[in-house]
């Protein structure tokens, strides 16, 4: 019985860590997309300013 409880606990920890890993990956991807978008806007503004000058 103890071994079954231990097995269930370990499986639960593994599942929890997998979920955390996926959530972190999703968060990092969202941050990367946001950074790329911000950089793209900034680059466009710089190019526009140079064209005006």
Coordinates of N, CA and C in Angstrom, one line a residue, residues 6-50:
X6 N 3.3 6.0 -2.8 CA 4.5 6.7 -3.3 C 4.5 6.8 -4.8
X7 N 4.0 5.8 -5.5 CA 4.0 5.8 -6.9 C 3.0 6.9 -7.4
X8 N 1.8 7.0 -6.8 CA 0.9 8.1 -7.1 C 1.4 9.4 -6.8
X9 N 2.1 9.6 -5.7 CA 2.7 10.9 -5.4 C 3.8 11.3 -6.4
X10 N 4.6 10.4 -6.8 CA 5.7 10.7 -7.8 C 5.0 11.0 -9.2
X11 N 4.0 10.2 -9.6 CA 3.4 10.5 -10.8 C 2.7 11.9 -10.8
X12 N 2.1 12.3 -9.7 CA 1.5 13.6 -9.5 C 2.5 14.7 -9.6
X13 N 3.7 14.5 -9.0 CA 4.8 15.5 -9.1 C 5.3 15.6 -10.5
X14 N 5.4 14.5 -11.2 CA 5.9 14.6 -12.6 C 4.9 15.3 -13.5
X15 N 3.6 15.0 -13.3 CA 2.6 15.7 -14.1 C 2.6 17.2 -13.8
X16 N 2.7 17.6 -12.5 CA 2.8 19.0 -12.1 C 3.9 19.7 -12.8
X17 N 5.1 19.1 -12.8 CA 6.3 19.7 -13.4 C 6.1 19.8 -14.9
X18 N 5.5 18.8 -15.5 CA 5.3 19.0 -17.0 C 4.3 20.1 -17.3
X19 N 3.3 20.3 -16.5 CA 2.4 21.4 -16.7 C 3.1 22.7 -16.5
X20 N 3.9 22.8 -15.4 CA 4.7 24.1 -15.2 C 5.6 24.4 -16.3
X21 N 6.3 23.3 -16.8 CA 7.2 23.5 -18.0 C 6.5 24.0 -19.2
X22 N 5.3 23.5 -19.5 CA 4.5 23.9 -20.6 C 4.0 25.4 -20.4
X23 N 3.6 25.7 -19.2 CA 3.2 27.1 -18.9 C 4.3 28.1 -19.1
X24 N 5.5 27.7 -18.6 CA 6.7 28.5 -18.8 C 7.0 28.7 -20.3
X25 N 7.0 27.7 -21.1 CA 7.3 27.8 -22.5 C 6.3 28.7 -23.2
X26 N 5.0 28.6 -22.8 CA 4.0 29.4 -23.4 C 4.2 30.9 -23.1
X27 N 4.6 31.1 -21.8 CA 4.9 32.5 -21.3 C 6.1 33.1 -22.1
X28 N 7.1 32.3 -22.2 CA 8.3 32.7 -22.9 C 8.0 33.0 -24.4
X29 N 7.2 32.2 -25.0 CA 6.9 32.5 -26.4 C 6.1 33.7 -26.6
X30 N 5.2 34.0 -25.6 CA 4.4 35.2 -25.7 C 5.3 36.4 -25.5
X31 N 6.2 36.3 -24.6 CA 7.2 37.4 -24.3 C 8.1 37.7 -25.6
X32 N 8.5 36.6 -26.2 CA 9.3 36.7 -27.4 C 8.5 37.4 -28.5
X33 N 7.3 37.0 -28.7 CA 6.4 37.7 -29.7 C 6.2 39.1 -29.4
X34 N 6.0 39.5 -28.2 CA 5.8 40.9 -27.8 C 7.1 41.7 -28.0
X35 N 8.2 41.1 -27.7 CA 9.5 41.8 -27.9 C 9.8 42.0 -29.4
X36 N 9.5 41.0 -30.2 CA 9.6 41.1 -31.7 C 8.7 42.2 -32.2
X37 N 7.5 42.3 -31.7 CA 6.5 43.3 -32.2 C 7.0 44.7 -31.8
X38 N 7.5 44.8 -30.6 CA 8.0 46.1 -30.1 C 9.2 46.5 -30.9
X39 N 10.1 45.6 -31.1 CA 11.3 45.9 -31.9 C 10.9 46.3 -33.3
X40 N 10.0 45.6 -33.9 CA 9.5 45.9 -35.3 C 8.9 47.3 -35.4
X41 N 8.1 47.7 -34.4 CA 7.5 49.1 -34.3 C 8.6 50.1 -34.2
X42 N 9.6 49.8 -33.3 CA 10.7 50.8 -33.1 C 11.5 50.9 -34.3
X43 N 11.8 49.8 -35.0 CA 12.6 49.9 -36.2 C 11.9 50.6 -37.3
X44 N 10.6 50.4 -37.4 CA 9.8 51.2 -38.4 C 9.8 52.7 -38.1
X45 N 9.8 53.1 -36.9 CA 9.8 54.5 -36.5 C 11.1 55.1 -36.9
X46 N 12.2 54.4 -36.6 CA 13.6 54.9 -36.9 C 13.7 55.0 -38.4
X47 N 13.3 54.1 -39.2 CA 13.4 54.1 -40.6 C 12.6 55.3 -41.2
X48 N 11.4 55.5 -40.6 CA 10.5 56.6 -41.1 C 11.2 57.9 -40.8
X49 N 11.8 58.1 -39.6 CA 12.5 59.3 -39.3 C 13.6 59.6 -40.2
X50 N 14.4 58.6 -40.5 CA 15.5 58.8 -41.4 C 15.0 59.2 -42.8

